[in-house]
XYZ file of C-alpha atoms in Angstrom:
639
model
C -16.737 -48.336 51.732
C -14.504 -45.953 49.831
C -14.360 -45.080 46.382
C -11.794 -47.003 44.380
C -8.285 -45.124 43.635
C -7.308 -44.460 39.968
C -4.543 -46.952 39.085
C -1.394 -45.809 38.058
C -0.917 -44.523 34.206
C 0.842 -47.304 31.654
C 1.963 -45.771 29.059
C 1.922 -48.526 27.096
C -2.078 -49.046 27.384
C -2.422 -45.133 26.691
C -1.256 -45.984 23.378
C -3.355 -48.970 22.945
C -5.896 -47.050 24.128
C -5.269 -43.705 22.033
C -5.116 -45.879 18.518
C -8.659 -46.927 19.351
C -9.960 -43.819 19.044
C -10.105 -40.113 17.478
C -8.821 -37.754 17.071
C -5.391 -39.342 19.360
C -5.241 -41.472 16.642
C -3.784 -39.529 14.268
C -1.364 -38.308 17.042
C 1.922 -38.153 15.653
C 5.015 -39.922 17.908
C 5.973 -36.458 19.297
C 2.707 -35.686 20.048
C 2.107 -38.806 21.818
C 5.137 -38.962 24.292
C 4.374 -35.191 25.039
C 0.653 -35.941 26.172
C 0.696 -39.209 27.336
C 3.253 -38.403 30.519
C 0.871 -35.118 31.349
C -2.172 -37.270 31.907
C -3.932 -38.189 35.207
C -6.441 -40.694 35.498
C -9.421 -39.788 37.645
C -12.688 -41.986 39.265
C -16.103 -40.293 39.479
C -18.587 -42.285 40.857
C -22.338 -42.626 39.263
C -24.556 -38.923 39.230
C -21.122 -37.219 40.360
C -20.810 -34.006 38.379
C -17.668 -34.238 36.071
C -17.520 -30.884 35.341
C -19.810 -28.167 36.172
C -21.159 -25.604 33.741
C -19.882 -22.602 36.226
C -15.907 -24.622 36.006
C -13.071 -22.042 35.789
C -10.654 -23.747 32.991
C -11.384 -27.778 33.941
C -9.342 -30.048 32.331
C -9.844 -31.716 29.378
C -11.468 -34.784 30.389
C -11.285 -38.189 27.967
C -13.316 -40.991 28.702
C -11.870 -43.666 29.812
C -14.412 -46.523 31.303
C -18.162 -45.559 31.560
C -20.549 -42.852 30.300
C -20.794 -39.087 30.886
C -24.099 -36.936 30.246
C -23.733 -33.829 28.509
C -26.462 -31.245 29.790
C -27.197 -27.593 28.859
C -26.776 -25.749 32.043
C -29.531 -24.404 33.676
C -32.313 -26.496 31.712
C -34.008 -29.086 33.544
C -34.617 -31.322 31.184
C -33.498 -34.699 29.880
C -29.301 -35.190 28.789
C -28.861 -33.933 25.437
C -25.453 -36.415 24.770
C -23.917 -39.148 26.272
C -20.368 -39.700 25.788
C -18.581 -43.223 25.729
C -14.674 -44.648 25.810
C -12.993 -42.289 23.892
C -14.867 -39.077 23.538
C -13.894 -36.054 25.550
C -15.399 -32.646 26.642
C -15.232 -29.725 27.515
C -13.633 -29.267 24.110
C -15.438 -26.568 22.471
C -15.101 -24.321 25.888
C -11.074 -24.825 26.014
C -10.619 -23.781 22.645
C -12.646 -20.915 22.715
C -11.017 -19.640 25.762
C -13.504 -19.176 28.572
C -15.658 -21.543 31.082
C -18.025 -24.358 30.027
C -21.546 -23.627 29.027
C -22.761 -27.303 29.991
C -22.452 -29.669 31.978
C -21.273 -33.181 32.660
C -22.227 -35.891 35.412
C -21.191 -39.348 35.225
C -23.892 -42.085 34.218
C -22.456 -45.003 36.173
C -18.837 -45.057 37.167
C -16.670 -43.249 35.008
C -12.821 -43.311 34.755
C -11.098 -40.568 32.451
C -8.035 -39.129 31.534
C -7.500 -35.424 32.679
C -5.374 -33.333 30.922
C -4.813 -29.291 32.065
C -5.223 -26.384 30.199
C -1.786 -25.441 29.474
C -0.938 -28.625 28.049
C -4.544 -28.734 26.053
C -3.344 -25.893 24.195
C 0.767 -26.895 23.784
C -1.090 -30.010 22.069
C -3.740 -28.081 19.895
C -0.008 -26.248 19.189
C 1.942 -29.390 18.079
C -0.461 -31.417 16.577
C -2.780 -30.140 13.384
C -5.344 -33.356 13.239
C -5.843 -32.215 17.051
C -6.487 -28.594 16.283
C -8.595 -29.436 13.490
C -10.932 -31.042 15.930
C -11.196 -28.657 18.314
C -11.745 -26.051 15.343
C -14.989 -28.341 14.684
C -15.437 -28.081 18.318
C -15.649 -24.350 18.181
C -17.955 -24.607 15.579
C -20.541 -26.540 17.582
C -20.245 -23.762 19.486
C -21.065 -21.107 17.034
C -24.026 -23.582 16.360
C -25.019 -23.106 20.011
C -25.161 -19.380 19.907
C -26.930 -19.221 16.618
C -29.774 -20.936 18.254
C -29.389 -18.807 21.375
C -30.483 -16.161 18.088
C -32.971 -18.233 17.133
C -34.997 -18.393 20.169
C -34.986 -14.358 20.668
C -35.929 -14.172 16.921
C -38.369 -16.858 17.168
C -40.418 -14.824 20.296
C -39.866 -11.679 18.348
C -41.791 -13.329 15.303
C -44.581 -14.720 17.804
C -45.049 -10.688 18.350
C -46.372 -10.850 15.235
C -46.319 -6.744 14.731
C -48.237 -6.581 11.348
C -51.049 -7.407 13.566
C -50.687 -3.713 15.296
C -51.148 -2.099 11.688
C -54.491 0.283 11.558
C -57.603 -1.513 9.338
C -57.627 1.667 7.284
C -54.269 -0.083 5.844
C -55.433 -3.405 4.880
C -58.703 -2.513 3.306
C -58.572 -3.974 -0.193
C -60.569 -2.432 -1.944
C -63.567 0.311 -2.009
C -66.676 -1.086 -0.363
C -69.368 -2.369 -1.928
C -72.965 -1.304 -0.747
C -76.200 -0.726 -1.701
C -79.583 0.831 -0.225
C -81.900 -1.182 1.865
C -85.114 -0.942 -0.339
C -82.352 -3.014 -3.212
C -83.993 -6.154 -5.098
C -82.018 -9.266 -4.126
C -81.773 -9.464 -7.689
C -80.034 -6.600 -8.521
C -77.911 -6.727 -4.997
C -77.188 -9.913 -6.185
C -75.954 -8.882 -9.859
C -73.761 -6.161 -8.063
C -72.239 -8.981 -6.199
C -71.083 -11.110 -8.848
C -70.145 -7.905 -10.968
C -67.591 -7.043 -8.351
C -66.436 -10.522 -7.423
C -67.535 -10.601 -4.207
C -69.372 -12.804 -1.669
C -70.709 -10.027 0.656
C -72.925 -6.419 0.308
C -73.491 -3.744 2.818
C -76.553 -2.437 3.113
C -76.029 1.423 3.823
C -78.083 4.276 4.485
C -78.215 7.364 2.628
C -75.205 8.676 4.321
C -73.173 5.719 3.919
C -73.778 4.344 7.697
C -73.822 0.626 7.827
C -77.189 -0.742 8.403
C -76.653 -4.403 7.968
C -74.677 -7.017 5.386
C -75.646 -9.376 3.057
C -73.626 -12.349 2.527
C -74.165 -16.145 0.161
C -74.873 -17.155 3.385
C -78.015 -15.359 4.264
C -78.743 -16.415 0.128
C -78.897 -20.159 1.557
C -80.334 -19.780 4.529
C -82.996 -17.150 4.146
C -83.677 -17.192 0.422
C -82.662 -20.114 -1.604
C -84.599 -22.230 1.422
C -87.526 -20.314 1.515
C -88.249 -19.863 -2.320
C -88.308 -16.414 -1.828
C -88.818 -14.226 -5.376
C -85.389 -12.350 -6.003
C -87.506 -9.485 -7.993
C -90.012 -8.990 -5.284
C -87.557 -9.268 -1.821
C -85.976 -6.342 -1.155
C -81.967 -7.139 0.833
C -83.229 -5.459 3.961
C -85.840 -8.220 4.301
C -82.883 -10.855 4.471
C -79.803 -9.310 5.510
C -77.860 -9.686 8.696
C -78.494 -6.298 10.798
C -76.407 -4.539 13.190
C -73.069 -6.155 11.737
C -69.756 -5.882 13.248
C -67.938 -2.883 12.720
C -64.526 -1.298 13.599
C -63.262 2.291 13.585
C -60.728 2.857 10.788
C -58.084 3.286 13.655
C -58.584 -0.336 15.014
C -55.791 -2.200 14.966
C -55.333 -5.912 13.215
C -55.082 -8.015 16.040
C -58.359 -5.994 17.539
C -60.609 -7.217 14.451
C -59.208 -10.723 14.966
C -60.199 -10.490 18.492
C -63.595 -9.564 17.594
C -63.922 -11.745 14.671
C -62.789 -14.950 16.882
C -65.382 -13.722 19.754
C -68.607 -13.388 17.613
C -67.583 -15.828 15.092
C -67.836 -14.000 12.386
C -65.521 -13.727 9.594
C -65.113 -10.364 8.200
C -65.420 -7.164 9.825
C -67.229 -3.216 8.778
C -64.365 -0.801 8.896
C -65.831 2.675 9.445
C -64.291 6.529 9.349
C -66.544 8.786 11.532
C -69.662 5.892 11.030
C -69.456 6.143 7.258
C -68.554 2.981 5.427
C -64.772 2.596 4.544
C -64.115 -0.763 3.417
C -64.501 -4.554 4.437
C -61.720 -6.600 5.929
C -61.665 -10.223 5.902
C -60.053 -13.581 7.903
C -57.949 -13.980 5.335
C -56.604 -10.473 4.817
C -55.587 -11.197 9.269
C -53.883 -14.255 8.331
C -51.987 -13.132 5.138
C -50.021 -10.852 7.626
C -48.739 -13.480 9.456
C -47.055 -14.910 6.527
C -45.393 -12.561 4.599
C -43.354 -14.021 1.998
C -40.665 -12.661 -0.744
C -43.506 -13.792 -3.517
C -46.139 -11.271 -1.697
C -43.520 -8.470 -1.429
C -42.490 -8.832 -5.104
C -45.898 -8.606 -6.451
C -46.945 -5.851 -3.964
C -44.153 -3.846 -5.053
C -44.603 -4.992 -8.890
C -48.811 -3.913 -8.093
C -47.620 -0.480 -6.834
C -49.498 2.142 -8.604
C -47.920 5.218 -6.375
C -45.275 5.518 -3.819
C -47.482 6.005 -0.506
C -48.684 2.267 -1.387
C -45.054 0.749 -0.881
C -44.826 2.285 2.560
C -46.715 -0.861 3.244
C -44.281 -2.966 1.457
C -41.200 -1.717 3.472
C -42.165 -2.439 6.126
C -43.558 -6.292 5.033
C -39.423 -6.170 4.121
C -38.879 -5.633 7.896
C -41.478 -7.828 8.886
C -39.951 -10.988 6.555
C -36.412 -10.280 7.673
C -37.524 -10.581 11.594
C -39.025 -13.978 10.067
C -35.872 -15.198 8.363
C -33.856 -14.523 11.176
C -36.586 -16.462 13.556
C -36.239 -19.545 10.990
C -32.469 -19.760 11.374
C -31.791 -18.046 8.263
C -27.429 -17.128 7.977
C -26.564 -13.602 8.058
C -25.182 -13.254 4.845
C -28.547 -14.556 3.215
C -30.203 -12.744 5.063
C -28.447 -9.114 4.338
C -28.303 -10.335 0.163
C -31.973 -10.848 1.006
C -32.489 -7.678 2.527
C -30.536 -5.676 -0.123
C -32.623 -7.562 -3.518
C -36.089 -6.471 -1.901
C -35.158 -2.950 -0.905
C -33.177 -2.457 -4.647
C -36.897 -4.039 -6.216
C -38.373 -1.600 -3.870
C -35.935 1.777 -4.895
C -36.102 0.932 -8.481
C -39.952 1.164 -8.445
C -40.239 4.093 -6.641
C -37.705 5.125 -9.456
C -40.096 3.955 -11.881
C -43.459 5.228 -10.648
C -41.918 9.006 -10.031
C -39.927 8.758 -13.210
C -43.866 9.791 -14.781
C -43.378 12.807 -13.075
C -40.183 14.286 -14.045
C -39.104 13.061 -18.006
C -35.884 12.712 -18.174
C -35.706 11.698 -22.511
C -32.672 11.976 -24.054
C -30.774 11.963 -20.981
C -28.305 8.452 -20.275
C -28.126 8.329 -16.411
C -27.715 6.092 -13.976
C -28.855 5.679 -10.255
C -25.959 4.129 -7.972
C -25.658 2.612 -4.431
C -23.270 3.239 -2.300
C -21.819 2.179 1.230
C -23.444 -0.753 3.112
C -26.160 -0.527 0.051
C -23.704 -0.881 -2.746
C -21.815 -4.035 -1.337
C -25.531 -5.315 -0.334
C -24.789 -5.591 3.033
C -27.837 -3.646 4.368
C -29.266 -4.510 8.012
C -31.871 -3.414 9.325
C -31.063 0.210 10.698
C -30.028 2.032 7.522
C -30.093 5.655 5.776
C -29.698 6.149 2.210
C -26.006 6.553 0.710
C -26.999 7.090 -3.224
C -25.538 9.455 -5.937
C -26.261 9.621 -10.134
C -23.407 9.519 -13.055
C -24.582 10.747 -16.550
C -23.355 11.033 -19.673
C -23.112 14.824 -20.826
C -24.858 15.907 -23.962
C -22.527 15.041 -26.896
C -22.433 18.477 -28.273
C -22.990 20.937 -25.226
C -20.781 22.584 -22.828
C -21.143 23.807 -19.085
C -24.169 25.135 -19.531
C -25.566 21.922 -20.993
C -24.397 19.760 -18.401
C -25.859 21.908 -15.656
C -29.236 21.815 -17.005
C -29.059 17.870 -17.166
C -28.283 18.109 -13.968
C -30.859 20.094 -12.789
C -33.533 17.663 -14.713
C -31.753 14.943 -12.522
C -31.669 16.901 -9.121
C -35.271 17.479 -8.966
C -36.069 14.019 -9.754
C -33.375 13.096 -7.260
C -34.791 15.023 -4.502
C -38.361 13.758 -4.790
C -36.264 9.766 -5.164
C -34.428 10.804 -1.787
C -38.094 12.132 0.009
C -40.356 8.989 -1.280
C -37.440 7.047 0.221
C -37.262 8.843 3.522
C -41.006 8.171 4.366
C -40.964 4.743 3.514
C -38.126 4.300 5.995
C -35.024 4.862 5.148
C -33.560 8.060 6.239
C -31.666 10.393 4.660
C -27.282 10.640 4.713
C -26.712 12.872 7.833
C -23.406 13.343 5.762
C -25.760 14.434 2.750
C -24.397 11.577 0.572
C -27.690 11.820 -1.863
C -28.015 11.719 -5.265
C -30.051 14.858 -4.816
C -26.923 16.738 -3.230
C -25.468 18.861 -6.608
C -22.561 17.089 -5.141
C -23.501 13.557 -5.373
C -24.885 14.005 -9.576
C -22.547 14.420 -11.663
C -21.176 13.960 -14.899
C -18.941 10.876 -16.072
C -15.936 13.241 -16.163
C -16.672 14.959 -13.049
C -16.416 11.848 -11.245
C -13.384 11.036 -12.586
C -11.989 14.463 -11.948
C -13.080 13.878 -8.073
C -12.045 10.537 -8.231
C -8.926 11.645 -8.905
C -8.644 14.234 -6.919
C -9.181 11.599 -3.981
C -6.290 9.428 -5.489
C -3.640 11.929 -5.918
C -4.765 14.227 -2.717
C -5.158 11.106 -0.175
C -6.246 13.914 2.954
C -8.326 11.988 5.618
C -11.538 13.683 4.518
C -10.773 11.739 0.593
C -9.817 8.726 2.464
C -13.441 8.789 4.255
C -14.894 9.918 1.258
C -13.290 7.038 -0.687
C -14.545 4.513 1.850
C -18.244 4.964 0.809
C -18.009 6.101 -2.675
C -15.709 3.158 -4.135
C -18.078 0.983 -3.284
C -20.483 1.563 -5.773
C -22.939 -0.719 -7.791
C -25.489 0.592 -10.316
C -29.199 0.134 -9.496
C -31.284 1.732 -12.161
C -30.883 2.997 -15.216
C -27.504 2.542 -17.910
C -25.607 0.619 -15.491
C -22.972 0.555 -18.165
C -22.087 4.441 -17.091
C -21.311 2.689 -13.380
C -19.739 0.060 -14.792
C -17.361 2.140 -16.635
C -16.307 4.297 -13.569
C -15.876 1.296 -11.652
C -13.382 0.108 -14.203
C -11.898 3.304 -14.546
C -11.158 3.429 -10.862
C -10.054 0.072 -10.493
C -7.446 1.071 -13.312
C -6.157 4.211 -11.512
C -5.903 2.210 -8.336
C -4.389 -0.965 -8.728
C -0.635 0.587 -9.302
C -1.028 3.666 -7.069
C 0.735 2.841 -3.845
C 0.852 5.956 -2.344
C -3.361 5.793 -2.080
C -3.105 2.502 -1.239
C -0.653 2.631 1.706
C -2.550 5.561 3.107
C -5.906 3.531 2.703
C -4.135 0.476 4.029
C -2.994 2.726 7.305
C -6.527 3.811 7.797
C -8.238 0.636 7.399
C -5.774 -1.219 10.117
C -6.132 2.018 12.459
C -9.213 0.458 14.374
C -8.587 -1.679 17.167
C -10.802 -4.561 17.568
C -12.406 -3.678 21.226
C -10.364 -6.908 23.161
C -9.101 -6.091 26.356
C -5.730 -6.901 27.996
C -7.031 -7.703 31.161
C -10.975 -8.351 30.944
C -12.281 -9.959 27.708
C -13.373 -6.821 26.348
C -12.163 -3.068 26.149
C -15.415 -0.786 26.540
C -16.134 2.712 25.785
C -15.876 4.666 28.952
C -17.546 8.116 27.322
C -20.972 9.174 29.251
C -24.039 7.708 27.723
C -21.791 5.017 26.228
C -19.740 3.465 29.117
C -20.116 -0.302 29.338
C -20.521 -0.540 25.380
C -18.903 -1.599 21.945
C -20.307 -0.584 18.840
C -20.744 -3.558 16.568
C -20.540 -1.713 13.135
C -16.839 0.372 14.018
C -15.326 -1.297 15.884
C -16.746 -4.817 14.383
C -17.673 -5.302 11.294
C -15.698 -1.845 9.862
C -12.392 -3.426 10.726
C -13.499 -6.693 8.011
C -15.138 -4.140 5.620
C -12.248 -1.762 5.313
C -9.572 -4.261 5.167
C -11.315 -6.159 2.756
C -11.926 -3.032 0.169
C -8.280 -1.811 0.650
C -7.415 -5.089 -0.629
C -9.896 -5.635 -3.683
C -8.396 -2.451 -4.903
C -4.841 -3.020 -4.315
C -5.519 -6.549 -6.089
C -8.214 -4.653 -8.803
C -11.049 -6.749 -7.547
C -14.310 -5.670 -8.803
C -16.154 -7.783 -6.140
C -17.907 -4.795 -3.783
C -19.540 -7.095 -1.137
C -17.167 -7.516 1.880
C -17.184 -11.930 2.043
C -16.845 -11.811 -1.468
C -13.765 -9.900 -1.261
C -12.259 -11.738 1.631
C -12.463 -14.992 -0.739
C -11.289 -13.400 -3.485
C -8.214 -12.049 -1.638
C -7.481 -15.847 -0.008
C -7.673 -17.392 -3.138
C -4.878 -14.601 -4.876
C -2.490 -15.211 -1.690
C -3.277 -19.167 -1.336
C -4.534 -18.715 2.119
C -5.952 -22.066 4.024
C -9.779 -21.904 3.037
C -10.237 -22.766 6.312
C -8.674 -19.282 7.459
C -10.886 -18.035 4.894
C -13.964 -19.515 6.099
C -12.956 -18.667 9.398
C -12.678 -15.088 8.911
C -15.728 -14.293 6.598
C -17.830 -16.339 9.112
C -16.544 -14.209 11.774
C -17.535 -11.291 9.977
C -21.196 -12.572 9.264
C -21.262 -13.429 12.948
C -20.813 -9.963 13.739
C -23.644 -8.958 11.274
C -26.091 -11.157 12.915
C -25.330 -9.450 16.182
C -25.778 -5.875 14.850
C -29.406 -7.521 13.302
C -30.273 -8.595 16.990
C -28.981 -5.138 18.461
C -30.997 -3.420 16.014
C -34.121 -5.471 16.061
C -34.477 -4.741 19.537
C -33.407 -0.831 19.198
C -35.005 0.472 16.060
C -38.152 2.228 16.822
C -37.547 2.296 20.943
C -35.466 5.750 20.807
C -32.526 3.651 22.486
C -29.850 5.990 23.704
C -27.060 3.586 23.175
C -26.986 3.219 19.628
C -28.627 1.037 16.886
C -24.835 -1.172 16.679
C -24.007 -0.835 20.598
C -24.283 -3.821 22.907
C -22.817 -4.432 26.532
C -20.870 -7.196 26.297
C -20.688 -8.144 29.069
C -24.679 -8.702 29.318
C -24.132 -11.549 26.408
C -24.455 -15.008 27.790
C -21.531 -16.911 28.183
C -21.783 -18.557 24.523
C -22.358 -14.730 22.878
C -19.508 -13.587 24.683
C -16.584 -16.340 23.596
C -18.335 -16.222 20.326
C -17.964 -12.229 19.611
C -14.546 -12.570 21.379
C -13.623 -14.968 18.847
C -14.791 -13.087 16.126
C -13.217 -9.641 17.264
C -9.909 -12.024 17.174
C -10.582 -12.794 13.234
C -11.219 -9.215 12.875
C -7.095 -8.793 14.381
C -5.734 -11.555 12.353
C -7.369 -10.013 9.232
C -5.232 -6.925 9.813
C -2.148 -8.733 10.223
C -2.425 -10.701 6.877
C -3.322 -7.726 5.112
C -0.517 -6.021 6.694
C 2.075 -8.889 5.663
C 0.356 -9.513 2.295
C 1.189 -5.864 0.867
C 4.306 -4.593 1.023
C 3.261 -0.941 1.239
C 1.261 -2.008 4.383
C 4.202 -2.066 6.279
């Protein structure tokens, strides 16, 4: 028996049809008599595939009669959706551009309206409530590939890599022993004198020879009635304990702890007693919150202990990403824990180097100053201070040389707790990079009036400045002077305008993308220049055309919107484009950092994305071009 024929279209029940439902509902008369005419009606019978996941441009499909099962492709597992009269798919693919990523087989006998590609879009074209939903369809999308995210993050986080940290890090505290020929009662007074439930019993060169814990107090004391005064702790203690070599890693002692069932471990350097590490010390790696990292840092009493601390900073923002967490959290998050971290290291080594009677100031600049640090990044910093009230030249260079030598030992406690220094030697201990409140004006200005390509590229990473310790007032102030010195000088701001729309987002004419072809490159895009650059550029030229003091690059999108009444959902569009592009750069890096990767800590392959990744970053590379055009036709001088 053969499959029944779809009956001829009546335009008439289209309509009926159409009203019943959205979006066509809100199709306007012109809109209807364009689609309704372009419309087939086709038959699949039940468990025939609709469309396929690996579909070159299917039509859109509207469900006419019956039920279609939406499926992830490639996972064998149970339909995810089920779509009814009136609902239609592949939406989300056809707007985006590119193939499905699911697919779709009928549930019992379907009929639905097809409609091609070419028309799909003349109607997203004509009618606004139906290019509103396919917007929302895009973002479903986006939703789609942030989980993609989620999943690498969430196996990266199962890695757990605090667990490969040596036990000579997470000792707490100095060990607490005594010799074997000890009275219980005095072992026992050392105990509660140093808080603790547990005392090794050492030798007289500090080997372990056994451990005495409230357990063995229960069991082989307490029980027996023996006389505290008279029982020595070698009589009752546990011999032969458990010990580890001060080079052992975490996840080692937990090994060892979950085989023998014990719960704290010996750590040893060269068979001498170092310290004891406990259960709980294991499992306080694995959750490594902002709380911990504040007071860690806040406990600090010298620089070499926040080297653990940065990298618990690392450790939480591999977390974050693994629980979903946005990337513009995420970087703000970043950015607050490594300023808490900077500003205590340029506490603690302040002890060192008195700097009284000196006003200063500590600034960040680049991706640090508009707190947009990932997870690959050097150190961009620089000092302003005030000059002494009544000295001259020679007065301001010996306040600077105070402040250089603190500076340099600032920029070397920073390098060694991971964050390298400027190749470009943009430092605050560079002579250069601290100087006096008129000096920076005079090179400010200098910049501004003398707009060479080197001031341009100098002016791209110092103008984005934001104080971090210190009288932020003196960074405030040359902020506002530069915003004032800005706002009205077009020739500065054409020439930064020119150089910020320069950079070609990497979309090719032919294939999707346009790769770098130069050896030890070819196949790849770098993220950060030819990505996210092309957002953060456009976006400071235009907070200093407009005399924005915002410095972070989605707060100076909005701010720009609002002054030129752009559609917040252009707005949206764009800064979530950007943020997209931030997240990828985390994942690049995440995987790079560390592995000596030749490509790059910002350079992917495109074109080894999944199919989701690679409409997504195509879509965002095309926010990155409409941003230039309406900066271009929102400045005059742009042109």
């Amino acid at each position: 028996m053969s499959a029944p024929a779809a009956p001829p279209l009546v335009h008439e029940a289209v309509r009926e049809f159409f009203a019943k439902h959205s979006p066509f509902s809100s199709l306007d008369e012109a809109a209807l008599d364009f689609v309704i005419p372009r419309l087939k009606l086709a038959y699949f019978a039940k468990d025939a595939i609709v469309v396929d996941h690996d579909s070159q441009f299917p039509p859109l499909h509207i469900v006419q009669s019956g039920h279609v099962a939406s499926q992830a492709a490639g996972l064998d597992a149970l339909p995810d959706r089920v779509l009814g009269p009136g609902e239609c798919f592949p939406v989300g693919a056809l707007s985006a551009g590119g193939q499905p990523t699911r697919s779709y087989r009928a549930v019992d006998d379907v009929f639905a309206y097809q409609l091609g590609v070419d028309d799909f879009r003349a109607l997203r074209a004509m009618s606004a409530p139906f290019a509103a939903y396919c917007a929302e369809a895009v973002t479903v999308l986006a939703q789609q590939s942030l989980a993609e995210l989620q999943r690498h993050y969430a196996q990266v986080a199962a890695d757990q890599h605090s667990l490969t940290r040596p036990l000579a890090e997470l000792v707490p505290a100095a060990p607490v022993t005594c010799a074997p020929d000890t009275s219980l009662r005095v072992a026992l007074q050392s105990m509660q004198d140093n808080a603790v439930r547990s005392i090794i019993v050492v030798n007289a060169v500090c080997e372990p020879l056994g451990v005495f814990t409230l357990n063995d107090l229960r069991d082989r004391v307490v029980l027996h009635d023996l006389p505290l005064d008279r029982t020595s702790v070698a009589q009752v203690m546990t011999p032969e304990p458990i010990t580890l070599p001060a080079h052992a890693t975490a996840a080692e002692a937990m090994q060892s702890m979950a085989a023998g069932g014990f719960h704290q471990v010996i750590v040893t350097d060269h068979g001498r007693v170092l310290g004891t590490v406990f259960e709980q010390d294991l499992f306080a790696l694995q959750r490594v919150s902002l709380r911990q990292i504040h007071h860690a840092i806040r406990s600090a009493r010298g620089v070499p202990s926040l080297k653990h601390v940065a990298g618990d900073i690392r450790n939480l923002a591999r977390n974050l990403l693994a629980q979903g967490v946005s990337a513009e959290a995420l970087t703000r998050t970043i950015v607050a824990l490594n300023d808490a971290l900077t500003r205590q290291v340029l506490t603690l080594t302040l002890r060192e180097h008195p700097l009284d009677g000196i006003d200063w100031c500590w600034i960040a600049l680049g991706s640090e100053g508009r707190g947009e640090q990932t997870l690959s990044t050097d150190q961009d910093n620089a000092i302003v201070f005030r000059a002494p009230a009544d000295g001259g030249p020679r007065d301001v260079e010996v306040t600077r040389r105070a402040l250089l030598a603190y500076a340099r030992d600032i920029n070397g406690a920073l390098d060694a707790l991971g964050f390298p220094p400027c190749k470009g030697g943009i430092m605050a201990g560079n002579p250069e990079c601290c100087l006096s409140e008129a000096e920076w004006r005079a090179r400010f200005l200098h910049w501004l009036t003398e707009p060479t390509p080197q001031a341009l590229l100098q002016a791209n990473i110092f103008f984005d400045l934001r104080p971090i310790y210190g009288d932020a007032a003196l960074a405030e102030a040359l902020q506002s002077w530069l915003l004032a010195h800005t706002h009205d000088n077009q020739l500065f701001l054409r020439l930064l305008m020119a150089n910020a729309l320069q950079t070609e987002p990497p979309l090719g004419l032919i294939r999707s993308f346009s790769v770098d072809d130069e050896p030890g490159r070819a196949g790849t895009i770098d993220l950060k220049t030819r990505g996210t650059r092309i957002f953060v550029d456009a976006a400071r030229a235009s907070a200093l055309a407009l005399g924005d003091r915002s410095v972070n690059t989605a707060d100076r999108i909005r701010v720009a919107g609002t002054h030129f009444g752009a559609e917040p959902r252009h707005v949206k569009a764009t800064v979530e484009a950007f943020h997209y592009l931030q997240m990828m750069r985390l994942r690049t890096q995440e995987r790079q950092v560390g592995d000596n990767a030749t490509m790059g800590a910002n350079r992917i392959d495109p074109y080894a994305l999944n199919e989701i990744e690679q409409r997504m970053l195509k879509e965002a590379l095309r926010q990155a071009r409409k941003l230039q055009q309406r900066v271009q036709d929102s400045f005059s001088f742009a042109r």
